[in-house]
PDB file of C-alpha atoms and ligand atoms in Angstrom:
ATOM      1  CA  UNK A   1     -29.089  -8.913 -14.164  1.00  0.00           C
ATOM      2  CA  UNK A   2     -27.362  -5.897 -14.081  1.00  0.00           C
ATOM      3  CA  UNK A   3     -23.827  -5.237 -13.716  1.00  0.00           C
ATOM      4  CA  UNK A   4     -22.552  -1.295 -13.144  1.00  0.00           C
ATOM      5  CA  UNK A   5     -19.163  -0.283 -12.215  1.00  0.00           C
ATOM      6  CA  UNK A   6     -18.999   2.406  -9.609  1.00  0.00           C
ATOM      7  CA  UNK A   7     -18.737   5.674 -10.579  1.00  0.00           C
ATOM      8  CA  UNK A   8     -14.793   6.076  -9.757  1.00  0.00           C
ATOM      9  CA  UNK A   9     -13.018   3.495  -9.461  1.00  0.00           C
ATOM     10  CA  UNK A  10      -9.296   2.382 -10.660  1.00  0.00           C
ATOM     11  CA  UNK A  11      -6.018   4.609 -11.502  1.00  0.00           C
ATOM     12  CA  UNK A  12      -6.063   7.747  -9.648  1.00  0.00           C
ATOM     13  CA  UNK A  13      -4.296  10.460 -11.397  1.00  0.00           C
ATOM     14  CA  UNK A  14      -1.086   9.770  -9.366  1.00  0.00           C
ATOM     15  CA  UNK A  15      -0.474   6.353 -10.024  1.00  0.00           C
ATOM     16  CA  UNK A  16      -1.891   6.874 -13.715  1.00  0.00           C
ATOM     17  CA  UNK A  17       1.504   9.107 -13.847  1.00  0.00           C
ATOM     18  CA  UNK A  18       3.660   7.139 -12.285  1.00  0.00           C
ATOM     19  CA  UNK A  19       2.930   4.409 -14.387  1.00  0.00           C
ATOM     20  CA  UNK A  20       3.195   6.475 -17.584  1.00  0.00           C
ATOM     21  CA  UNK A  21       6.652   7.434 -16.229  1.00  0.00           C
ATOM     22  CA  UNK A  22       7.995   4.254 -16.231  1.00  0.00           C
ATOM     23  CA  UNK A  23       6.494   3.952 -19.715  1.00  0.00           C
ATOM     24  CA  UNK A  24       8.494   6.913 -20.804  1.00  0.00           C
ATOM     25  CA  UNK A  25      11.299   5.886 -19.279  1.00  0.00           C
ATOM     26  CA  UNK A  26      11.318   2.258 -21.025  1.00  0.00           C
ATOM     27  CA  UNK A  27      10.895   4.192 -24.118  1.00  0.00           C
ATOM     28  CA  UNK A  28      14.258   6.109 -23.514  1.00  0.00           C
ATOM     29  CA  UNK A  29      15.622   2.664 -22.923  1.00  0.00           C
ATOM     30  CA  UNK A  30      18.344   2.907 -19.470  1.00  0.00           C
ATOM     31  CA  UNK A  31      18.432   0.522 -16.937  1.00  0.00           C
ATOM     32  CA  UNK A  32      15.351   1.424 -14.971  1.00  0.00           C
ATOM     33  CA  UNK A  33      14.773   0.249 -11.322  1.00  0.00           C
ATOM     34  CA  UNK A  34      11.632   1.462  -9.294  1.00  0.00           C
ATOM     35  CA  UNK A  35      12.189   2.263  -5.721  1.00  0.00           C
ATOM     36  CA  UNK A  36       9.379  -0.154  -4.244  1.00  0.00           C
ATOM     37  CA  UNK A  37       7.125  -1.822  -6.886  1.00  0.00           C
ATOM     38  CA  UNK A  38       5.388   1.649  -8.944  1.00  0.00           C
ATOM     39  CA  UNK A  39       1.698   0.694  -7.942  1.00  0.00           C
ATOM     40  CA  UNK A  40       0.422  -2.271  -5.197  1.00  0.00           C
ATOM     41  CA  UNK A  41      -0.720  -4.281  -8.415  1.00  0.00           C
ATOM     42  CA  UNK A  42       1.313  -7.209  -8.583  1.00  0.00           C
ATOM     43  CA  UNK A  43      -0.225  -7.434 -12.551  1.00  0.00           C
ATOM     44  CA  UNK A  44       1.185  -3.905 -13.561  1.00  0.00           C
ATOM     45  CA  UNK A  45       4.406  -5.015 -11.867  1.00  0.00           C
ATOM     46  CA  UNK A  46       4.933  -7.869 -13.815  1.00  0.00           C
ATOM     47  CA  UNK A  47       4.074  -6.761 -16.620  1.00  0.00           C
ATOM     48  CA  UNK A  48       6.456  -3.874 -16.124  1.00  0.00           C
ATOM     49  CA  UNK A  49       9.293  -7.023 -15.075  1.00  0.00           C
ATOM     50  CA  UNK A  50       8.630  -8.739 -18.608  1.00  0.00           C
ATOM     51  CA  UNK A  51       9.880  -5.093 -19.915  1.00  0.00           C
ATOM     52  CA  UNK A  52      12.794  -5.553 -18.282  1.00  0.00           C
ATOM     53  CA  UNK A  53      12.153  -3.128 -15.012  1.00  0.00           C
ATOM     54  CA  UNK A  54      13.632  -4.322 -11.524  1.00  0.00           C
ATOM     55  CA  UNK A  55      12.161  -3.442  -8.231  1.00  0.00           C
ATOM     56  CA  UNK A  56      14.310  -2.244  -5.322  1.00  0.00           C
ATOM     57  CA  UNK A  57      12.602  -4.014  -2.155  1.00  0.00           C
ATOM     58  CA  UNK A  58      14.513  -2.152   0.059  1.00  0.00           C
ATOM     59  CA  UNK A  59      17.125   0.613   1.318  1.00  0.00           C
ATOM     60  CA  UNK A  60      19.732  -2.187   1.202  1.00  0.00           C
ATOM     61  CA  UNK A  61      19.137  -3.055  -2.180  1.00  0.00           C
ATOM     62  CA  UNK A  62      19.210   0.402  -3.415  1.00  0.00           C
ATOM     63  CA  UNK A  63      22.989   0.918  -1.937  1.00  0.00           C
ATOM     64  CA  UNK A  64      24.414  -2.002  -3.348  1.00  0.00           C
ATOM     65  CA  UNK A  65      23.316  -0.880  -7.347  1.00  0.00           C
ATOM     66  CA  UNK A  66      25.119  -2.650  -9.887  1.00  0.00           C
ATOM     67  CA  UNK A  67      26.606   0.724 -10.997  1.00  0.00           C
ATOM     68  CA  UNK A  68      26.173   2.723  -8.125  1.00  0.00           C
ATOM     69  CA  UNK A  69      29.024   3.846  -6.468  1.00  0.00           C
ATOM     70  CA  UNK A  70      30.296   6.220  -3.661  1.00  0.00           C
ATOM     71  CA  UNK A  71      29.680   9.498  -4.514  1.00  0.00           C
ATOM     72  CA  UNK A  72      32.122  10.725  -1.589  1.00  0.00           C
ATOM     73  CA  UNK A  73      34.526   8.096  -2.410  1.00  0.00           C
ATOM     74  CA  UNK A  74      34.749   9.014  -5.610  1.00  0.00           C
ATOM     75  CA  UNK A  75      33.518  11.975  -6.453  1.00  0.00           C
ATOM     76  CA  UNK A  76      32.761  12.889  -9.979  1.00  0.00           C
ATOM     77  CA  UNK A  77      29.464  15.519 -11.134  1.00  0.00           C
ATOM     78  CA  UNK A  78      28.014  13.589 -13.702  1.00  0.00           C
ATOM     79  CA  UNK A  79      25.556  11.015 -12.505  1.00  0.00           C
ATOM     80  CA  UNK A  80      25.538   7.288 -13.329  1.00  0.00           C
ATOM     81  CA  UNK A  81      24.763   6.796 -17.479  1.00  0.00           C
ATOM     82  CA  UNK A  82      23.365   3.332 -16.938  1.00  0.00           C
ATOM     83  CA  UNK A  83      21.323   3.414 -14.128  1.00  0.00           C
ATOM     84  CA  UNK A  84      17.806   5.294 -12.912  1.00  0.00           C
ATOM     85  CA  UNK A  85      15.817   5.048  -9.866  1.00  0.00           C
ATOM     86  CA  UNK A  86      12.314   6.100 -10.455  1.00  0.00           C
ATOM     87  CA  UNK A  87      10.540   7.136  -7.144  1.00  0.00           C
ATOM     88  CA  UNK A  88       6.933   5.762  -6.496  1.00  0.00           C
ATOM     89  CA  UNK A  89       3.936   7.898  -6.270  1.00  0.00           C
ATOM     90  CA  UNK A  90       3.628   7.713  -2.277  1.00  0.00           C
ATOM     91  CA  UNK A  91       6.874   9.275  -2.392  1.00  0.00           C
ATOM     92  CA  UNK A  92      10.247   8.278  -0.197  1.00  0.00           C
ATOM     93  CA  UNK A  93      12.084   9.356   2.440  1.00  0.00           C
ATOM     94  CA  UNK A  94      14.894  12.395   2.784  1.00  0.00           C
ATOM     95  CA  UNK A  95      17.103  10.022   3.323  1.00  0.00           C
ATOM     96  CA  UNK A  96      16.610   7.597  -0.036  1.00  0.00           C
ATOM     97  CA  UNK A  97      16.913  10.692  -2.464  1.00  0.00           C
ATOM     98  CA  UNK A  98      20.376  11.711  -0.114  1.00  0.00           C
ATOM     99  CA  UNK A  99      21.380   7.995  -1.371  1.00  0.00           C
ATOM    100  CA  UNK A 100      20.626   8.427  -4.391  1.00  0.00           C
ATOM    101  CA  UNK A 101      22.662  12.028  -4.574  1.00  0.00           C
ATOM    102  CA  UNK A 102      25.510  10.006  -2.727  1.00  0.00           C
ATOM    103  CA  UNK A 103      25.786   7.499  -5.393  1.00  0.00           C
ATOM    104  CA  UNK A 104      25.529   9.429  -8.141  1.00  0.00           C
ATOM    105  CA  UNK A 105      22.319   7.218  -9.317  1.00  0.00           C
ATOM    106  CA  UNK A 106      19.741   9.410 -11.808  1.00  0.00           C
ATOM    107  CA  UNK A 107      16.737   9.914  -9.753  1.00  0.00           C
ATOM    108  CA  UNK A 108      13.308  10.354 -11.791  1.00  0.00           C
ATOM    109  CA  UNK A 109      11.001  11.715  -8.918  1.00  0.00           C
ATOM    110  CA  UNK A 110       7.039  10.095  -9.503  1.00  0.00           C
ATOM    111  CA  UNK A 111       5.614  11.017  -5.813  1.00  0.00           C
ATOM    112  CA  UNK A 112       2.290  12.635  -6.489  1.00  0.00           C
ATOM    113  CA  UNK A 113       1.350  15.798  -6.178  1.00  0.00           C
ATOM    114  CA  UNK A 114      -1.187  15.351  -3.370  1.00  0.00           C
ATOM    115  CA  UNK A 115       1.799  13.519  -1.470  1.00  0.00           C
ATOM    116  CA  UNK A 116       4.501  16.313  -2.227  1.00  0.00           C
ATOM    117  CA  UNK A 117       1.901  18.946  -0.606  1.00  0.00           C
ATOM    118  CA  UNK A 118       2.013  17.005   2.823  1.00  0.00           C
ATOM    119  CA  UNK A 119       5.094  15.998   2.886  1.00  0.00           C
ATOM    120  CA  UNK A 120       5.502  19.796   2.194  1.00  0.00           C
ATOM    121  CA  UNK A 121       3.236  21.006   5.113  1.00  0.00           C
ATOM    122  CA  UNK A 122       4.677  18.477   7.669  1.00  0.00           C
ATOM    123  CA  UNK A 123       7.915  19.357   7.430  1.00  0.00           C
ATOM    124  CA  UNK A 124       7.073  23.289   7.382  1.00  0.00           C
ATOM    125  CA  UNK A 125       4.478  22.740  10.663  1.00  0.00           C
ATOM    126  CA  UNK A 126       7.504  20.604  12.185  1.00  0.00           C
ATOM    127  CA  UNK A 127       9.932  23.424  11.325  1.00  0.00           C
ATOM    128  CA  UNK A 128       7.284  25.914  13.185  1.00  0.00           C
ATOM    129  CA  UNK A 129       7.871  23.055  16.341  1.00  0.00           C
ATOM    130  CA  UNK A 130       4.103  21.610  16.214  1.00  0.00           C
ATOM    131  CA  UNK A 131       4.230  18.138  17.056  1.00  0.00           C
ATOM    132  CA  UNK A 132       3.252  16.318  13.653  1.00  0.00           C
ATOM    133  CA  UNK A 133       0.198  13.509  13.831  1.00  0.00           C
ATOM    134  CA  UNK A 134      -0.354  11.470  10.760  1.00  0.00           C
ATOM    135  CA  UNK A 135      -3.297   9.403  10.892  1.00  0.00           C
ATOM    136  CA  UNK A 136      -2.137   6.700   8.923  1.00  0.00           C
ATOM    137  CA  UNK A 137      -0.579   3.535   8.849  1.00  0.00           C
ATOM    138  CA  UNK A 138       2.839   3.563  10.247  1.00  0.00           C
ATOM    139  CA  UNK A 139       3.886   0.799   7.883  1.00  0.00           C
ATOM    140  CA  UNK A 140       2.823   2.253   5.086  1.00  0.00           C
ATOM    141  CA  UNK A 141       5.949   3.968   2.827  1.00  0.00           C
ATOM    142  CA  UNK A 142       3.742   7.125   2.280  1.00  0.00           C
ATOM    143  CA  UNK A 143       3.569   7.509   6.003  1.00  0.00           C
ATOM    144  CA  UNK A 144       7.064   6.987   6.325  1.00  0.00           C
ATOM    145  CA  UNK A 145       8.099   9.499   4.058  1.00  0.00           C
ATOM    146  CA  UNK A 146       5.902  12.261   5.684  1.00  0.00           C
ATOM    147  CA  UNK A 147       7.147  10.641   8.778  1.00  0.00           C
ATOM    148  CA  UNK A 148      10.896  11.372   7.278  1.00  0.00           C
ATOM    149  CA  UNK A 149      10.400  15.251   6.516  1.00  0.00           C
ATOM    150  CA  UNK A 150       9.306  16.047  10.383  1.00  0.00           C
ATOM    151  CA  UNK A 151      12.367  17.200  12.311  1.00  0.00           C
ATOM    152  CA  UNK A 152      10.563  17.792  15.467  1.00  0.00           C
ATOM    153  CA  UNK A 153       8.094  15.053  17.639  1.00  0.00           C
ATOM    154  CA  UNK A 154       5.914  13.148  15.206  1.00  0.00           C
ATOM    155  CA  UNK A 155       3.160  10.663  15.932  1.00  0.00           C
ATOM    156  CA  UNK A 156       1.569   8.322  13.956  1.00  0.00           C
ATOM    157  CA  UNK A 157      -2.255   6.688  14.557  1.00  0.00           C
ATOM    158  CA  UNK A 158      -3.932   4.172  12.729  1.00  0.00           C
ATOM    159  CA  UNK A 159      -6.659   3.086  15.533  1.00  0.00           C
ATOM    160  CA  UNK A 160     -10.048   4.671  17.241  1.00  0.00           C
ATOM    161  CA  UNK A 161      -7.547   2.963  20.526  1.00  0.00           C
ATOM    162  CA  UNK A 162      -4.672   4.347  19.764  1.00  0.00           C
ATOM    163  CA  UNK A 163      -6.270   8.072  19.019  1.00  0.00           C
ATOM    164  CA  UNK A 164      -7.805   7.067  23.206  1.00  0.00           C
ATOM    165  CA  UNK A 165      -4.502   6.102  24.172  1.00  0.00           C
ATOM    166  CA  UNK A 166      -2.283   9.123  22.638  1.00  0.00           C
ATOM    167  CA  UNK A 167      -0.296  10.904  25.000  1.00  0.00           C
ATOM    168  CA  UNK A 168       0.903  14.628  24.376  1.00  0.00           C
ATOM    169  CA  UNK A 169       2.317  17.140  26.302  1.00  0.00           C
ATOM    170  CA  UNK A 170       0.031  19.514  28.028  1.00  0.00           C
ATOM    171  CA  UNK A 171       0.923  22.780  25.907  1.00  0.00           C
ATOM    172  CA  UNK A 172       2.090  21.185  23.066  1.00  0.00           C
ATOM    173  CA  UNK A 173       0.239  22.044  19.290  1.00  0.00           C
ATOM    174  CA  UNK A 174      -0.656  19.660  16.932  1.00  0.00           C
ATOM    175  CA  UNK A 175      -0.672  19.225  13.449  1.00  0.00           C
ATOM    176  CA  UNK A 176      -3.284  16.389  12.345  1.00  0.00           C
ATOM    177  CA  UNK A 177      -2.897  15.692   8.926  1.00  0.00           C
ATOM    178  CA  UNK A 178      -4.039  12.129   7.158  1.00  0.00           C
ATOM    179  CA  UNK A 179      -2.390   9.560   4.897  1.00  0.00           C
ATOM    180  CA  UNK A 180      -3.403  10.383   1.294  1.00  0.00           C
ATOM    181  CA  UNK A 181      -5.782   7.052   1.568  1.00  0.00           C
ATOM    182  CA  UNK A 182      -7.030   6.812   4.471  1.00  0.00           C
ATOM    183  CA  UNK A 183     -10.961   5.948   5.523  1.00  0.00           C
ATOM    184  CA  UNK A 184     -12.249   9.637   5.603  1.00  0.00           C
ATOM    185  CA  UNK A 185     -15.179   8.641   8.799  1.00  0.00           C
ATOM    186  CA  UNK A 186     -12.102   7.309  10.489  1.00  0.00           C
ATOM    187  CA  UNK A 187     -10.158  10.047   9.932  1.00  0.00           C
ATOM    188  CA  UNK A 188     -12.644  12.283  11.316  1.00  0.00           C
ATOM    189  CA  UNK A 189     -13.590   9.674  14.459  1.00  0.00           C
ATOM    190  CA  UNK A 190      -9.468   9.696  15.648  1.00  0.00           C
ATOM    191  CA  UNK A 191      -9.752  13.527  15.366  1.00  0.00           C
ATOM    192  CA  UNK A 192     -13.023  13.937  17.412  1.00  0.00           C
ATOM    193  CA  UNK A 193     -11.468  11.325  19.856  1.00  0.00           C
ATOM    194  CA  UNK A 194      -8.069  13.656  20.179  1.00  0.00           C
ATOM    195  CA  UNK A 195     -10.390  17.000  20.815  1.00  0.00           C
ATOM    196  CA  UNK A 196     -12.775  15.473  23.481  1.00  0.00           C
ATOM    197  CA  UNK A 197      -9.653  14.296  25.036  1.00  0.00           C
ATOM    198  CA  UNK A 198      -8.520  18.019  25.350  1.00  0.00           C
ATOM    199  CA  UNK A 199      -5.668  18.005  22.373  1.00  0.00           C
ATOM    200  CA  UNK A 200      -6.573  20.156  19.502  1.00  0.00           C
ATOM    201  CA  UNK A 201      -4.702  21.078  16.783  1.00  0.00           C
ATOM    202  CA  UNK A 202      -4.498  22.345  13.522  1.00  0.00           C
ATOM    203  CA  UNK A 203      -6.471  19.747  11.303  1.00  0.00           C
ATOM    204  CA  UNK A 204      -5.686  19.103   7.598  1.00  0.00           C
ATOM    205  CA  UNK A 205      -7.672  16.842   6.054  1.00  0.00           C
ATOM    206  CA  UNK A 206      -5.170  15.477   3.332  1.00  0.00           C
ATOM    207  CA  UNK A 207      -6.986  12.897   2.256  1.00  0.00           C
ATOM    208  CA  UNK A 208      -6.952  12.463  -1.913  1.00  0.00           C
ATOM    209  CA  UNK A 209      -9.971  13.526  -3.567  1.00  0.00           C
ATOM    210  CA  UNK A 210      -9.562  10.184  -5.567  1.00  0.00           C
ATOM    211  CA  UNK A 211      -9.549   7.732  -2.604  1.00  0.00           C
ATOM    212  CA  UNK A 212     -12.879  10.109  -0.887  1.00  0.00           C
ATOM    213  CA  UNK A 213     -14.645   9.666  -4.250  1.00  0.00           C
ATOM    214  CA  UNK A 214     -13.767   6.229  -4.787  1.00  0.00           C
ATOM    215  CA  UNK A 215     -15.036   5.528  -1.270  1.00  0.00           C
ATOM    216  CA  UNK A 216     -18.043   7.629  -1.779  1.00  0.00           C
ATOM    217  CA  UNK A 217     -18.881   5.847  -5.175  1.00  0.00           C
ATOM    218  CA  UNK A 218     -17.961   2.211  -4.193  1.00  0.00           C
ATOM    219  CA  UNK A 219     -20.496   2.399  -1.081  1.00  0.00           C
ATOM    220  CA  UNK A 220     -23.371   4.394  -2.688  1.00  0.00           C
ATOM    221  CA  UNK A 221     -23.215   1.202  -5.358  1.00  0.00           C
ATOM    222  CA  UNK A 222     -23.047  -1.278  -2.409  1.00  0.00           C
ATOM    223  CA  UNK A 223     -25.892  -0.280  -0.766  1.00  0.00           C
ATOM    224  CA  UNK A 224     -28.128  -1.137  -4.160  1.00  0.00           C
ATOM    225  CA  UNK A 225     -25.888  -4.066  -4.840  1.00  0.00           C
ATOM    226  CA  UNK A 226     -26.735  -7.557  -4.432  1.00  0.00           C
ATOM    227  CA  UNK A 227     -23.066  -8.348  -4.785  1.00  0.00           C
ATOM    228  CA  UNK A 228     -20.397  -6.452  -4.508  1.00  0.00           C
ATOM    229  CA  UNK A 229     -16.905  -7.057  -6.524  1.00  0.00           C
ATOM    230  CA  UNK A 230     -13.444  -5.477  -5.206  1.00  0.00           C
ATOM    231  CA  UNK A 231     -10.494  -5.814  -7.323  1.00  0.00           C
ATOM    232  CA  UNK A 232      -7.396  -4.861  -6.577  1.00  0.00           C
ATOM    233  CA  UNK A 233      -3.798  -6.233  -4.699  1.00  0.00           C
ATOM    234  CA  UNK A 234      -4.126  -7.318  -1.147  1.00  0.00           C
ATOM    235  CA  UNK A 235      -1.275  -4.709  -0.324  1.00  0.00           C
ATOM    236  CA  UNK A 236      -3.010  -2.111  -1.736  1.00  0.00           C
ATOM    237  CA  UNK A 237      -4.804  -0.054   1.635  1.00  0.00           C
ATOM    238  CA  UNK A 238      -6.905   1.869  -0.622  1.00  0.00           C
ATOM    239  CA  UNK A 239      -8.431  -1.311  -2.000  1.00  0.00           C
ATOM    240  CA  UNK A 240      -8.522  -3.118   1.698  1.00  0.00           C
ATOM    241  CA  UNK A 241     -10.327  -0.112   2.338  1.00  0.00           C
ATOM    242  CA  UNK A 242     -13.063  -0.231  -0.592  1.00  0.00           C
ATOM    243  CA  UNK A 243     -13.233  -3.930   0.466  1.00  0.00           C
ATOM    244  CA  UNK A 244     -14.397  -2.719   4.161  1.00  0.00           C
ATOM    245  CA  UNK A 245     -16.463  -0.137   3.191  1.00  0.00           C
ATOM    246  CA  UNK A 246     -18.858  -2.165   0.933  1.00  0.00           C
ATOM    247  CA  UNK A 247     -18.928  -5.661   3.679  1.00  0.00           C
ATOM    248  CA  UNK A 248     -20.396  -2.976   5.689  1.00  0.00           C
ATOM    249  CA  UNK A 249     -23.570  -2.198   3.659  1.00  0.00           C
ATOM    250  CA  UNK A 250     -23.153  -5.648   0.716  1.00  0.00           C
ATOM    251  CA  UNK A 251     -23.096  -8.875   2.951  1.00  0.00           C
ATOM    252  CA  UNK A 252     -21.709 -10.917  -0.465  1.00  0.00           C
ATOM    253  CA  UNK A 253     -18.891  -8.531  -1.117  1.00  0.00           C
ATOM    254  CA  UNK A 254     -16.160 -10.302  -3.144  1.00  0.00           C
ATOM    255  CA  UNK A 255     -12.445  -9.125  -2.423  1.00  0.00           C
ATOM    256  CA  UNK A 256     -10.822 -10.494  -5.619  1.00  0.00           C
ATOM    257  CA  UNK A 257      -6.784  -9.571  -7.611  1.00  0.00           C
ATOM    258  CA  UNK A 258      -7.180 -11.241 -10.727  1.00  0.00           C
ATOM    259  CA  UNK A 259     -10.044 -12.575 -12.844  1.00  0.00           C
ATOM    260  CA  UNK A 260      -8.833 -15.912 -11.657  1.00  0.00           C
ATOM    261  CA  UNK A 261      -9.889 -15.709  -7.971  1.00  0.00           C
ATOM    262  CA  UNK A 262     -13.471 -14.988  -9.061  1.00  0.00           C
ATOM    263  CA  UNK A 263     -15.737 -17.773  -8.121  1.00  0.00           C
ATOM    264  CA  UNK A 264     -19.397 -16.440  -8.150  1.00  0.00           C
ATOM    265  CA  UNK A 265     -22.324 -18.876  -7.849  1.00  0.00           C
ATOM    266  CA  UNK A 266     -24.990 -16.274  -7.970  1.00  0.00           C
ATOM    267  CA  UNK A 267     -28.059 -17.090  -6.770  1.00  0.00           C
ATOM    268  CA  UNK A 268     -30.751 -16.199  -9.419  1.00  0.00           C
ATOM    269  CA  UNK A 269     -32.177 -13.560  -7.537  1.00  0.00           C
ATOM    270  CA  UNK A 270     -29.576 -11.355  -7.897  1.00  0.00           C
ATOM    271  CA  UNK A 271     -30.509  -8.632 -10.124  1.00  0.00           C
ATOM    272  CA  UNK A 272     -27.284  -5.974  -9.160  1.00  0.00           C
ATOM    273  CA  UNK A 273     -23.741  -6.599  -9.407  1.00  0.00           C
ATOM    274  CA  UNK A 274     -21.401  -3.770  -8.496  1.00  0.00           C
ATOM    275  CA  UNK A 275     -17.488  -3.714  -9.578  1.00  0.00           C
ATOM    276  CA  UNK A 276     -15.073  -1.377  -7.876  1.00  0.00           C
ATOM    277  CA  UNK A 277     -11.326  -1.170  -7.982  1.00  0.00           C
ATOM    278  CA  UNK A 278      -8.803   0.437  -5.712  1.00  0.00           C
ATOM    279  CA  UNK A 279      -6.456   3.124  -7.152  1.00  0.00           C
ATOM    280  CA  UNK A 280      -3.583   0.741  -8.198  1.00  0.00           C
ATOM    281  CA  UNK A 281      -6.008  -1.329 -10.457  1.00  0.00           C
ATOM    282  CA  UNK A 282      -5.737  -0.967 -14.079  1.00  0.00           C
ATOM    283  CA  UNK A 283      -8.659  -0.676 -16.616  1.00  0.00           C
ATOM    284  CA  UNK A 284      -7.732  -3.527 -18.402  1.00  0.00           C
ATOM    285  CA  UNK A 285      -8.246  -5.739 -15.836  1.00  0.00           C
ATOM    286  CA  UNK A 286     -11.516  -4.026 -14.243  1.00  0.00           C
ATOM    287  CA  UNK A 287     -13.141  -4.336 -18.122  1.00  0.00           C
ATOM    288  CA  UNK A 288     -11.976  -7.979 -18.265  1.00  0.00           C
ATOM    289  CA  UNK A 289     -13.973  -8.680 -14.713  1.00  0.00           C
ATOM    290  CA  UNK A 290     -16.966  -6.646 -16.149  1.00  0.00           C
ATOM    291  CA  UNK A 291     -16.913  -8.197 -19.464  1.00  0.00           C
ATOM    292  CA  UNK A 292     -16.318 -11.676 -17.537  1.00  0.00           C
ATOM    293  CA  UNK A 293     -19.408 -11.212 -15.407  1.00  0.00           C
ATOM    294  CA  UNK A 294     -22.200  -9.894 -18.064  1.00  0.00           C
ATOM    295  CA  UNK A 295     -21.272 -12.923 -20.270  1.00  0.00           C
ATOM    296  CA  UNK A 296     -21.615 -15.986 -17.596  1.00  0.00           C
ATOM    297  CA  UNK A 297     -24.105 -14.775 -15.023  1.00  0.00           C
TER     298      UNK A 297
HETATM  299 FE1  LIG B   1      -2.076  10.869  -5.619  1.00  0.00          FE
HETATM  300 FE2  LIG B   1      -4.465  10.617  -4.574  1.00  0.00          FE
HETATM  301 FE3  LIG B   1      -3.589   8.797  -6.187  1.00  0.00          FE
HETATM  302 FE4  LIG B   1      -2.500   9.001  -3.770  1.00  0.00          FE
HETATM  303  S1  LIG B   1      -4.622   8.410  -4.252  1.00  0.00           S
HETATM  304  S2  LIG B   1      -1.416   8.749  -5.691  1.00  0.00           S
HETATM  305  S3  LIG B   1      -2.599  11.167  -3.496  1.00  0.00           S
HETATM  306  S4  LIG B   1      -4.024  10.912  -6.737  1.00  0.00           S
END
């Protein structure tokens, strides 16, 4: 039996940065918070914990900082010695950095590239008065921080229904542009849907090279695959995304976190196992599930 990993699969360059920024950081030894956990991998996050990083779980939690103050209360140009707030690489809102500014908190800015350039583009198309889409998920912090730099109207679709169901006004322009991760056919369906509907707009197709190739790789491997394994975090929508992708072509695909939620009973005929890992998923744990599976099947 053979077992092959797909040809890209785990840390994408951004989060690969991110998480060597927290490294750094750790090395330099402050009190280090992340604004939202660095990757959707609850095993980097902990691991980063036992080092002594905190997480920031929300807006609240970022204003009351042990050490932060009010920078207009008490107003003073050097920022807090203690404390830094290292931003994620789907990036944050205006508003969080103005926060930070506010309480004088040392800001060490992660957001990737990829993300800077939309959030970039967004917020120049808003400025022009186009009427900002993001095909996306509205829950999704990335989304809400592209969402954040658009002054002007700004919709956001996840759905094949809710790209039918859109409603914009009759001489408005658009600006389509896509969260970093999302499904790339979808992408395209929701913006065919929009144009036979009459609304047409200036399409960007901002999806990350990393999450097209991962997509790309993880289903040419599926459809040879006799089982298919996804590993990654359950909050991770890249990952949720491989994990669609391959159930569509690999009837036994395997959604899986940690080496401990692997329960294979392979029938003997299998002669292919695939492996693929969402963005957030670090080596060390993909070669422990490919070491894992060569040795007991
Ligand atoms: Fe950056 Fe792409 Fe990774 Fe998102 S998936 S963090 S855009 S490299």
């Amino acid at each position: 039996m053979e077992v092959r990993l797909a040809e890209h699969a785990g840390f994408c360059f951004g989060v690969k940065r991110a998480v060597d920024t927290v490294y750094e950081q750790i090395k330099i030894g402050k009190n280090i918070y992340t604004y939202g956990p660095i990757v959707h991998n609850e095993e980097v996050v902990k691991e980063l914990a036992d080092k002594g990083v905190k997480v920031l779980a929300s807006k609240e939690e970022l204003m009351s900082l042990p050490g932060g103050r009010d920078f207009r209360a008490d107003p003073c140009d050097a920022p807090c010695p203690e404390t830094k707030v290292i931003i994620r690489a789907h990036g944050v809102s205006e508003e969080i950095y103005r926060i930070l500014e506010e309480k004088g908190l040392e800001c060490v800015d992660a957001t990737c590239p990829f993300v800077r350039r939309i959030q970039k583009k967004a917020a120049e198309e808003s400025d022009k008065g186009k009427h900002i889409v993001i095909v996306g998920d509205p829950g999704h912090p990335e989304v809400e921080g592209i969402v954040g730099r658009c002054k002007g109207p700004v919709t956001v679709l996840e759905s094949l229904q809710e790209a039918e169901e859109a409603v914009f006004l009759d001489k408005e322009e658009l600006c389509i542009v896509a969260q970093t991760t999302f499904n790339y056919n979808k992408f395209h369906d929701i913006v065919e849907i929009l144009g036979k509907r009459g609304y047409n707009g200036n399409v960007v197709n901002t999806i990350c090279n990393a999450t097209e190739e991962r997509q790309r790789s993880a289903r040419a491997l599926a459809l040879e695959a006799d089982v298919m394994i996804v590993i990654g975090s359950r909050h991770s929508s890249n990952t949720t995304k491989l994990y669609e992708i391959c159930s569509e072509v690999c009837a036994h695909t395997y959604f899986i976190q940690t080496l401990d939620d692997l329960h294979l009973a392979l029938p003997k005929a299998v002669r292919l196992v695939g492996i693929t890992a969402g963005a957030s998923t670090p080596n060390k744990l993909i070669e422990e599930v490919q070491n894992y599976v060569r040795i007991n099947f």
